[in-house]
CSV table of N, CA and C in Angstrom, one decimal:
chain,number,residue,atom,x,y,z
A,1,UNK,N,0.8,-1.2,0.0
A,1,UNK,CA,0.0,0.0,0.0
A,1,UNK,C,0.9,1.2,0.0
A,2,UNK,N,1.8,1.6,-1.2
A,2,UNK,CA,2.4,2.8,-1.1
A,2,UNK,C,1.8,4.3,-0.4
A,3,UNK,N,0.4,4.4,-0.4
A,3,UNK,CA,-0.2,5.4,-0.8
A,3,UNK,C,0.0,5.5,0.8
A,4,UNK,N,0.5,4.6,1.7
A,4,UNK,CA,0.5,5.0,3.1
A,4,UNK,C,1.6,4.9,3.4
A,5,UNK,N,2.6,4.3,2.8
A,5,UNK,CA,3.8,4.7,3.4
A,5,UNK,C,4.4,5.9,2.6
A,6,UNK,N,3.8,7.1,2.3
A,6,UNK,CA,4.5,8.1,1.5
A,6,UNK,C,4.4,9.4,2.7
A,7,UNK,N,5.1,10.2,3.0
A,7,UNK,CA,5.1,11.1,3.9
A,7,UNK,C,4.4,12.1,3.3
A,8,UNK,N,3.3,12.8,4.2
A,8,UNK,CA,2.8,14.4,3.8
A,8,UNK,C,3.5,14.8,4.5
A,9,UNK,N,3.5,16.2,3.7
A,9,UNK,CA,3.7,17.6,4.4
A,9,UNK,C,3.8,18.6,3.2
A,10,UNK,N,4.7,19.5,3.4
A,10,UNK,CA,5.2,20.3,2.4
A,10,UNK,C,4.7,20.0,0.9
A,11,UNK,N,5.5,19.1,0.2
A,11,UNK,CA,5.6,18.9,-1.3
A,11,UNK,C,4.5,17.6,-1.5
A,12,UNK,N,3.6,16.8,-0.7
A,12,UNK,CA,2.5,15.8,-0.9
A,12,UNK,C,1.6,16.0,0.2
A,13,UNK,N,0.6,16.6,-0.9
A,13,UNK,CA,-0.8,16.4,0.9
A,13,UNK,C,-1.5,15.6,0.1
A,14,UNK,N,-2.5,15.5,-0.1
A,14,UNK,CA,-3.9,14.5,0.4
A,14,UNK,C,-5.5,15.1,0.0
A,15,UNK,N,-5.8,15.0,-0.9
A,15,UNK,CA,-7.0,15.3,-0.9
A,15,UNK,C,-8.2,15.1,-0.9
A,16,UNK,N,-9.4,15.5,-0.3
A,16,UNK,CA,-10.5,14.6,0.2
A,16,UNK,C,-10.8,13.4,0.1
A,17,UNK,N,-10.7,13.3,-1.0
A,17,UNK,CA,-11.1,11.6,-1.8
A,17,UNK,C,-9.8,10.7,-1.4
A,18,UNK,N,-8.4,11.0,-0.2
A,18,UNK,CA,-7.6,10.3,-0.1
A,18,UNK,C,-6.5,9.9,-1.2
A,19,UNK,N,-6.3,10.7,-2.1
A,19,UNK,CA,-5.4,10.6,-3.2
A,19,UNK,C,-4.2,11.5,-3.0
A,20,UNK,N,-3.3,11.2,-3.0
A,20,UNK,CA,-1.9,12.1,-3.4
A,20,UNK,C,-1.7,13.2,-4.3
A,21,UNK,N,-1.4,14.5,-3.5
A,21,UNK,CA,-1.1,15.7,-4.4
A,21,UNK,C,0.5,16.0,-4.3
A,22,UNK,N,1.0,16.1,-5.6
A,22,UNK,CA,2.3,16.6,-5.4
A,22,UNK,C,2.1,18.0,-5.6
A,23,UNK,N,2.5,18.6,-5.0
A,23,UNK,CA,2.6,20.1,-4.7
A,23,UNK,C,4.1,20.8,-5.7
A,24,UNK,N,4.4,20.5,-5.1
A,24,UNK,CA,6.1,21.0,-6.5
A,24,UNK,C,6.5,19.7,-7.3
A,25,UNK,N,6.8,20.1,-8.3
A,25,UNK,CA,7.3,18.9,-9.0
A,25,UNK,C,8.7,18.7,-8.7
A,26,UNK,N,9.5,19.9,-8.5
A,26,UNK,CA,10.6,19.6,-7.9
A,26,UNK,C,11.4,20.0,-6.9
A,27,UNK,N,12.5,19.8,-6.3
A,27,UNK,CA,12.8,21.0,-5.3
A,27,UNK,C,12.9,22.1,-5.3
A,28,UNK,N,13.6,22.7,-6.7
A,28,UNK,CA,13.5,23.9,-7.3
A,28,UNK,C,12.5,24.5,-7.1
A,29,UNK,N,11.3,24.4,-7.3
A,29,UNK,CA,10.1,24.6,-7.6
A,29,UNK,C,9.3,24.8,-5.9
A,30,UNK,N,9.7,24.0,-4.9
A,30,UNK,CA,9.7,24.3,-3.7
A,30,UNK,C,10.6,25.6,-2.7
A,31,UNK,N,11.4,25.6,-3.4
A,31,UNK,CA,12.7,26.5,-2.6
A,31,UNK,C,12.4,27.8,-3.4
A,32,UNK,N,11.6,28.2,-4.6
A,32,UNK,CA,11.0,29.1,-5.1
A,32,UNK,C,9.9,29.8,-4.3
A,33,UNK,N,9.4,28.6,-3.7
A,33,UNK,CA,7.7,29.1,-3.1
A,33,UNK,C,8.4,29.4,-1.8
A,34,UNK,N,9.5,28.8,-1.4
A,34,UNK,CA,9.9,29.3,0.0
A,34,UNK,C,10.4,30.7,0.1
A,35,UNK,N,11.6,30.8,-1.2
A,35,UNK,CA,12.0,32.7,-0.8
A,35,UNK,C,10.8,33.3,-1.1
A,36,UNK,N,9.9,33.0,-1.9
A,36,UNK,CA,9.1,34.1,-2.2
A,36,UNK,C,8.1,34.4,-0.8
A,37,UNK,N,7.8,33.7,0.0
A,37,UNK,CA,7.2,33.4,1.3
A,37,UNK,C,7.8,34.0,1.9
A,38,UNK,N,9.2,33.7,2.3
A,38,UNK,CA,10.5,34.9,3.2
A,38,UNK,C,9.8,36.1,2.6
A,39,UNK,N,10.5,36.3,1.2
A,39,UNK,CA,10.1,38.3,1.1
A,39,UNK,C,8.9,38.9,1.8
A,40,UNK,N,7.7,37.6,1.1
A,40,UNK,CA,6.6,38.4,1.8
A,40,UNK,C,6.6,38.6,3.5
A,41,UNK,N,7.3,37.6,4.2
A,41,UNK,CA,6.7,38.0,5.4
A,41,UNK,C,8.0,39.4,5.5
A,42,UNK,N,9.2,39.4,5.0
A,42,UNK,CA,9.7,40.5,5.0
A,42,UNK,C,9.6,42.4,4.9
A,43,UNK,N,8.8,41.6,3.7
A,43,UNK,CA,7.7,42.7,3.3
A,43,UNK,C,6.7,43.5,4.3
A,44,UNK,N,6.5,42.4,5.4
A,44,UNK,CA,5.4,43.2,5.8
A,44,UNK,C,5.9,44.1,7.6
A,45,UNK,N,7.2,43.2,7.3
A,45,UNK,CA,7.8,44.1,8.5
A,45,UNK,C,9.1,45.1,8.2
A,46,UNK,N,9.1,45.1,6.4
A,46,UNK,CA,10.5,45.9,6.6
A,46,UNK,C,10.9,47.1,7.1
A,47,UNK,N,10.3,47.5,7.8
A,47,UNK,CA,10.6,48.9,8.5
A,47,UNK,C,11.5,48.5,9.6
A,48,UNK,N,11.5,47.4,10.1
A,48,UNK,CA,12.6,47.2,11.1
A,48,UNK,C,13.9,46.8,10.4
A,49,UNK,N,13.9,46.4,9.5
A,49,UNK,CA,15.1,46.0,8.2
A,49,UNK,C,15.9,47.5,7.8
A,50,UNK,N,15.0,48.2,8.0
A,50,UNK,CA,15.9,49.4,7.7
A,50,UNK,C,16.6,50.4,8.7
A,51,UNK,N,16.3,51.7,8.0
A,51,UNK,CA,17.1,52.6,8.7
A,51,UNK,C,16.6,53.0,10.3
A,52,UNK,N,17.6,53.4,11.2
A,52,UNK,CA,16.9,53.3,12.7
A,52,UNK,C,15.3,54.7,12.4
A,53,UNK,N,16.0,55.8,12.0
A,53,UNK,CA,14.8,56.8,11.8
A,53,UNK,C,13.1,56.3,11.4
A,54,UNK,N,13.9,55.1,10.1
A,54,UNK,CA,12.4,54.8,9.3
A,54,UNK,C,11.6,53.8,10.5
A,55,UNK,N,12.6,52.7,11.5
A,55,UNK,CA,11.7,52.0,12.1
A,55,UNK,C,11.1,53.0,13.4
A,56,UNK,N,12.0,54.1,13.8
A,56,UNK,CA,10.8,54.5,14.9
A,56,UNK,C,9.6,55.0,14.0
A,57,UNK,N,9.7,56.2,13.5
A,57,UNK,CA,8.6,56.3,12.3
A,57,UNK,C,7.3,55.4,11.7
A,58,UNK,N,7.6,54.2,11.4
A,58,UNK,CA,6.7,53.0,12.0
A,58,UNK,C,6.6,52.4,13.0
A,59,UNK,N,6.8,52.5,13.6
A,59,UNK,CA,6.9,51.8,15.0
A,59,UNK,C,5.9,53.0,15.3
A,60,UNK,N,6.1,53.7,15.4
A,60,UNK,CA,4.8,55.1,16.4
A,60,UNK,C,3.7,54.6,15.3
A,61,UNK,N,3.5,54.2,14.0
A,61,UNK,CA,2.4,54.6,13.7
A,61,UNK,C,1.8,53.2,13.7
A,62,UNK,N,2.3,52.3,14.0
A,62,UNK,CA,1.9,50.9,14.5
A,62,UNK,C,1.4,51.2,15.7
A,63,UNK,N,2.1,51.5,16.7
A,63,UNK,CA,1.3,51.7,17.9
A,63,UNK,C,0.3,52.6,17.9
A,64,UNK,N,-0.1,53.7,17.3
A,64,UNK,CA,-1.3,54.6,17.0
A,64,UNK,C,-2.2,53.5,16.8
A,65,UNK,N,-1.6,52.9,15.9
A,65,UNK,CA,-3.2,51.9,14.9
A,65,UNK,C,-3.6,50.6,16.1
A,66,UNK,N,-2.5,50.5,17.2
A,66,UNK,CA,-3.3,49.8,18.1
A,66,UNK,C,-3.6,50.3,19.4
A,67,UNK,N,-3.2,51.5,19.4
A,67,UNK,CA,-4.1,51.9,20.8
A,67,UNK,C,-5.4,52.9,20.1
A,68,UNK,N,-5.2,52.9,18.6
A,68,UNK,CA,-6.9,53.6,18.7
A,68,UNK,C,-7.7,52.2,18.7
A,69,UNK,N,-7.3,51.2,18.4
A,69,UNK,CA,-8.4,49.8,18.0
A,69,UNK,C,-8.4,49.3,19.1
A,70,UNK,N,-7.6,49.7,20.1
A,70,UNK,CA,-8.2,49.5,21.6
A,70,UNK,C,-9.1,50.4,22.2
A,71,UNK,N,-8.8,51.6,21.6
A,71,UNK,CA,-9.9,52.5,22.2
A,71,UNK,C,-11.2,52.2,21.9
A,72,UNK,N,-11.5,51.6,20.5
A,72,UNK,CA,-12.7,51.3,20.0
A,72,UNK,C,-13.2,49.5,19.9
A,73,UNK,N,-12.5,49.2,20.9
A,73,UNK,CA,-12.6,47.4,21.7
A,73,UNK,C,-12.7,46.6,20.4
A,74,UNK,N,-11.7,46.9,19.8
A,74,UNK,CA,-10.7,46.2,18.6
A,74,UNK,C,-9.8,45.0,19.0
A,75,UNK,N,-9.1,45.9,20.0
A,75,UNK,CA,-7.6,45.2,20.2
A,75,UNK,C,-8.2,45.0,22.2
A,76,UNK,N,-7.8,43.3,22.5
A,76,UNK,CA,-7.8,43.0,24.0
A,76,UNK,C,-7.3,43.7,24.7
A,77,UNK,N,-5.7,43.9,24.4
A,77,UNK,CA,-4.9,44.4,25.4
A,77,UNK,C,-4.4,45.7,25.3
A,78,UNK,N,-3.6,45.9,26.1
A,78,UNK,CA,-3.3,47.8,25.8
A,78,UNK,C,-1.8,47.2,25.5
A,79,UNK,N,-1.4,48.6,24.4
A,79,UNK,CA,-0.2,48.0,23.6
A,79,UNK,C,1.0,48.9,24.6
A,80,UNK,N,0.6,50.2,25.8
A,80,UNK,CA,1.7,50.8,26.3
A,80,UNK,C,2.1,49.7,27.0
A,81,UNK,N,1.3,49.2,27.5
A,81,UNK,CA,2.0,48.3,28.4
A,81,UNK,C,2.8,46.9,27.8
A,82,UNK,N,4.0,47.0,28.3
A,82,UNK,CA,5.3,46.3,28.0
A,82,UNK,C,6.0,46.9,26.0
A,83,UNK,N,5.3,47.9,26.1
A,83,UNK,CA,5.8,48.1,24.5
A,83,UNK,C,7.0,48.1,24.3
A,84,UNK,N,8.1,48.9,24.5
A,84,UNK,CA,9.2,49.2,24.8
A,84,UNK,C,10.2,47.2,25.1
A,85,UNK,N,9.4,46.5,26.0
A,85,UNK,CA,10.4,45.1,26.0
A,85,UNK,C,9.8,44.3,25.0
A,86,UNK,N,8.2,44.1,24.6
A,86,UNK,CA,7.5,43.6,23.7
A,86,UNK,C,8.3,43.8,22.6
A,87,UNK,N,9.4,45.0,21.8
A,87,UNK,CA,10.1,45.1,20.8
A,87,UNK,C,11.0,44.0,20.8
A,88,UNK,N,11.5,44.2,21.9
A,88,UNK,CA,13.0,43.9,21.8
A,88,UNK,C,12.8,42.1,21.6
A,89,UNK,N,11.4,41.5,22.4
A,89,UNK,CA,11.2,40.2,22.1
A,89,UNK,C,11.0,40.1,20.8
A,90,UNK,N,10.5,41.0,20.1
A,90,UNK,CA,9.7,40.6,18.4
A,90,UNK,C,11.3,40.7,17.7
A,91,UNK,N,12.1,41.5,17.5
A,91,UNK,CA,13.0,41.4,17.2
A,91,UNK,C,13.7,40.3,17.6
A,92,UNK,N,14.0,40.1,18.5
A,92,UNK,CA,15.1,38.6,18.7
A,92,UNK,C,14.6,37.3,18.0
A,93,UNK,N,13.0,37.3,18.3
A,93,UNK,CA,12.1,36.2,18.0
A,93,UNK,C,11.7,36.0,16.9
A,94,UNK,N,11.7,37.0,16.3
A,94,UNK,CA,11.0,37.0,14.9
A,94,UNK,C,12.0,37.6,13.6
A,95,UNK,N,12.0,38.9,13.7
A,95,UNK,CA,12.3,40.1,12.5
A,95,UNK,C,14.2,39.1,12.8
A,96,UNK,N,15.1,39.2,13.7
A,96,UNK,CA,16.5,38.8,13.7
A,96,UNK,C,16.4,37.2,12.4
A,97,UNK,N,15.6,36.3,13.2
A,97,UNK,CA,15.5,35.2,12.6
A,97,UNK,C,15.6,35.3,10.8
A,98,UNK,N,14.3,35.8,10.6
A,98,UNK,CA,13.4,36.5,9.5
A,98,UNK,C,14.8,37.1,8.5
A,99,UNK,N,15.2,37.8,9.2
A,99,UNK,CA,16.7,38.6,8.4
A,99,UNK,C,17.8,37.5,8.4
A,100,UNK,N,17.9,36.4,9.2
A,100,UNK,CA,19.2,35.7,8.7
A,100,UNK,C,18.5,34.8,7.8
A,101,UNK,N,17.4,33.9,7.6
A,101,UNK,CA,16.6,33.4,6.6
A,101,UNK,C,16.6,34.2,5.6
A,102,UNK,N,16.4,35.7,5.4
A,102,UNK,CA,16.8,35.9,3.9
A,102,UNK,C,17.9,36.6,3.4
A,103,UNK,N,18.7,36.4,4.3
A,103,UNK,CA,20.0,36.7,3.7
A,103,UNK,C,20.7,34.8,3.7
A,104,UNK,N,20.1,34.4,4.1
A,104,UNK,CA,20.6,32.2,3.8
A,104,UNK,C,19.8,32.0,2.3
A,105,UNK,N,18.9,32.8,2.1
A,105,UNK,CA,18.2,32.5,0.8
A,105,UNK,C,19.2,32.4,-0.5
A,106,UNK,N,19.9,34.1,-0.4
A,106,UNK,CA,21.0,33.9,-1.2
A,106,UNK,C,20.2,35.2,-2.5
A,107,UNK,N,19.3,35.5,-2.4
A,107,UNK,CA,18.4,35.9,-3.9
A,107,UNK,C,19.0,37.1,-3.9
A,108,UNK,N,19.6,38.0,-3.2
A,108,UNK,CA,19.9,39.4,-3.1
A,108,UNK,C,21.7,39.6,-3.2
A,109,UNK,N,21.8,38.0,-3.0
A,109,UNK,CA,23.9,37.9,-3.2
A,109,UNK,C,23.9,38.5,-2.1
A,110,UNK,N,25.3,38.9,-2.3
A,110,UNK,CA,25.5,39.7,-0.9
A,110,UNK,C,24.9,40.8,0.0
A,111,UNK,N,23.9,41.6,-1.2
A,111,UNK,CA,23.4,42.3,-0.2
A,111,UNK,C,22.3,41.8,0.8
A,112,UNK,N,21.5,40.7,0.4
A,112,UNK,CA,20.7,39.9,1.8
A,112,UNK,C,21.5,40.0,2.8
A,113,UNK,N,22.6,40.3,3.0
A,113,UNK,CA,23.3,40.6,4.6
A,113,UNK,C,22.6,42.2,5.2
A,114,UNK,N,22.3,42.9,4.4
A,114,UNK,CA,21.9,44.4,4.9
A,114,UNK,C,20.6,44.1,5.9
A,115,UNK,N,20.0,43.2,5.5
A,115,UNK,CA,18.4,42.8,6.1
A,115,UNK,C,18.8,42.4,7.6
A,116,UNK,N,19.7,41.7,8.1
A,116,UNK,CA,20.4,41.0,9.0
A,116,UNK,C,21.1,42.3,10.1
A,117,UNK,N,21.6,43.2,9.0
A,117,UNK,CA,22.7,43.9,9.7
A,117,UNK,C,21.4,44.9,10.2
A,118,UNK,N,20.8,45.8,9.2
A,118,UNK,CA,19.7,46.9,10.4
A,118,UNK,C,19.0,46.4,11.1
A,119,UNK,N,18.3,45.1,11.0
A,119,UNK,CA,18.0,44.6,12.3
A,119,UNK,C,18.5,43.8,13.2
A,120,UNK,N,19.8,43.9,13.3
A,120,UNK,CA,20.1,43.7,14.7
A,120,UNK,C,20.8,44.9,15.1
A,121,UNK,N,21.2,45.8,14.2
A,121,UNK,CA,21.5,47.2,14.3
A,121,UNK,C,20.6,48.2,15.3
A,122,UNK,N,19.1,48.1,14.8
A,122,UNK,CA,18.4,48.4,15.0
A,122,UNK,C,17.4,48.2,16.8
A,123,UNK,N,17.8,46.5,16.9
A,123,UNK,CA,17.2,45.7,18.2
A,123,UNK,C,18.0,46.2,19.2
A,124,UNK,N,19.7,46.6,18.7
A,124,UNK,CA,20.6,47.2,19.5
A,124,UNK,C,20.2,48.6,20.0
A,125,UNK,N,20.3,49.5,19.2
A,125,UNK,CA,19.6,50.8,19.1
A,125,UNK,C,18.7,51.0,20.2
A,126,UNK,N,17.2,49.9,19.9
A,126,UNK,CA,16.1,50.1,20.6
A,126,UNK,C,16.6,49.6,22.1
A,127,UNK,N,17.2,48.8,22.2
A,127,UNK,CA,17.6,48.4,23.5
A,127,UNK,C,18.2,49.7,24.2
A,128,UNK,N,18.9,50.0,23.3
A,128,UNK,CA,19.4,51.6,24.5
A,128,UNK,C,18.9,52.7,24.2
A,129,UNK,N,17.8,52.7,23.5
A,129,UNK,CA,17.3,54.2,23.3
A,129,UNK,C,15.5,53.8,23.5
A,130,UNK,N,15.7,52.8,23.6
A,130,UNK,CA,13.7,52.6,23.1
A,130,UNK,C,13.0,53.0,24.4
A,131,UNK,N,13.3,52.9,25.7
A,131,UNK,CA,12.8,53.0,26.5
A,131,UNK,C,12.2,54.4,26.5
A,132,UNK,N,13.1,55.6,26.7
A,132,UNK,CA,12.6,56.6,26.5
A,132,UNK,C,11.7,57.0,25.1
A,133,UNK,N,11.9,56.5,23.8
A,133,UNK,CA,11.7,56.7,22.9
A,133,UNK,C,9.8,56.0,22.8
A,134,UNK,N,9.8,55.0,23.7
A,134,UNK,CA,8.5,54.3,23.9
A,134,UNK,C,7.4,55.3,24.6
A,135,UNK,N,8.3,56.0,26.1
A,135,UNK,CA,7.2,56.8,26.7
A,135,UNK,C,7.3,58.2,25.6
A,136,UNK,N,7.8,58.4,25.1
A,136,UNK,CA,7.8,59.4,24.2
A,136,UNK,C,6.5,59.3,23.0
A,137,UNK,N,6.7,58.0,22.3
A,137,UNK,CA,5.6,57.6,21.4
A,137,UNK,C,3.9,57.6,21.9
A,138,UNK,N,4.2,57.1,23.3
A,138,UNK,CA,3.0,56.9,24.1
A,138,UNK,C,2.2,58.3,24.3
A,139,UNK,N,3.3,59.0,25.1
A,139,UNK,CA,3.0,60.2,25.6
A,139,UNK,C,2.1,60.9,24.1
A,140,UNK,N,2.6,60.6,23.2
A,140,UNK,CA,2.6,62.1,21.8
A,140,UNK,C,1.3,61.1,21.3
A,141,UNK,N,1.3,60.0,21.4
A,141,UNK,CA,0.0,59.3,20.8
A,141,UNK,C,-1.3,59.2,21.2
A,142,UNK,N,-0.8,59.2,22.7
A,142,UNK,CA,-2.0,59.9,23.7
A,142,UNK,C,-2.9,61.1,23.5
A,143,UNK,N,-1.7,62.2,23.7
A,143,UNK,CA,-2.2,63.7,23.2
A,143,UNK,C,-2.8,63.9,22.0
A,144,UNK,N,-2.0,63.3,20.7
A,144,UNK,CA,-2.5,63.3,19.6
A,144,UNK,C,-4.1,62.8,19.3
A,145,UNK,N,-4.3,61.4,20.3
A,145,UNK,CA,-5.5,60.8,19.9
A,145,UNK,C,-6.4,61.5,20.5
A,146,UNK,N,-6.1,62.1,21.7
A,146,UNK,CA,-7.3,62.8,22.5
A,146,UNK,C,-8.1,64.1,21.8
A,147,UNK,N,-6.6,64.6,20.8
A,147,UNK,CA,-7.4,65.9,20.4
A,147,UNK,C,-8.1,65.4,19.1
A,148,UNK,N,-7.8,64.5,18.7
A,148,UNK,CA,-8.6,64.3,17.3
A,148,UNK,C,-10.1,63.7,17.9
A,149,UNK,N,-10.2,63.2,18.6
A,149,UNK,CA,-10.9,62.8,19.6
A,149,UNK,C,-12.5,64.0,20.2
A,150,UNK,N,-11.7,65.2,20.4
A,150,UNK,CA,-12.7,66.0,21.0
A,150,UNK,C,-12.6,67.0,19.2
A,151,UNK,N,-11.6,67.5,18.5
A,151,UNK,CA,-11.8,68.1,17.3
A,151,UNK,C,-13.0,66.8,16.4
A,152,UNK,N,-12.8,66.2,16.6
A,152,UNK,CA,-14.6,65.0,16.0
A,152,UNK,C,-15.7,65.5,16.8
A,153,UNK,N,-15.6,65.3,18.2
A,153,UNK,CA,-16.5,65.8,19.1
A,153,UNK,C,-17.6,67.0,19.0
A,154,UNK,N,-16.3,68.3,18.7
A,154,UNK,CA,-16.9,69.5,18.2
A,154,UNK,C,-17.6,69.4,17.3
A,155,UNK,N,-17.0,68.9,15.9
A,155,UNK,CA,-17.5,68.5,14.6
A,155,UNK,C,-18.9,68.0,14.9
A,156,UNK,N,-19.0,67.2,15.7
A,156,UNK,CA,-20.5,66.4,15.5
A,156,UNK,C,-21.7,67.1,16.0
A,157,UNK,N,-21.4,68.1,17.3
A,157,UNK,CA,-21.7,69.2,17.9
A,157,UNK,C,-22.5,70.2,17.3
């Protein structure tokens, strides 16, 4: 009974009727779907890949977008609290990783090392500056939201 001793995962799943799908025909063809999977999730955090300026810059307007969707019982938790160490874990755990996987990919030659270098460049940075730079974001996101907040208020008025 080959059809049970063949391993799923990745490149053979299974489809309802119990039949074998090959998914890539070859490795090539798998290791294609994988870098392109790296960029994307790349993609969606490169602001920490870059320059220190560009990730505070996103970083405040990521935290904007989750303490208004907590204001409006969006988001469970409040994002001031632990923001500032919450970084430094997503960085080690995730974005560091993330940058040596695509600089191992190879698709950028040598420069896939730059993705590696500003974020750990960067995890460094926040580690000695983020703290203040956190109650700073908080502070100015607070003020900011409250006035937009009562400037609607009036408006509605």
């Amino acid at each position: 009974n080959e059809r049970r001793s063949r391993r799923l995962g990745i490149r053979t799943s299974m489809d309802f009727s119990g039949m074998l799908i090959e998914a890539y025909r070859d490795s090539d063809q798998l290791q294609q779907h994988a870098v392109l999977e790296t960029m994307m999730n790349v993609a969606d955090v490169a602001h920490t890949m870059q320059s220190f300026n560009v990730f505070v810059k996103w970083n405040r307007r990521l935290f904007k977008e989750f303490f208004v969707a907590r204001l409006h019982g969006r988001l469970s938790f409040d994002p001031s609290e632990n923001w500032y160490e919450n970084q430094i874990g997503f960085f080690s755990h995730y974005i560091i990783p993330l940058s040596q996987k695509m600089s191992k990919c190879g698709v950028f030659g040598s420069a896939g090392s730059v993705f590696e270098y500003f974020a750990k460049e960067n995890r460094k940075r926040w580690t000695e500056e983020g703290e203040e730079i956190s109650e700073q974001i908080i502070r100015e996101v607070t003020e900011e939201v409250e006035r937009e907040r009562e400037q609607q208020q009036e408006e509605e008025d």
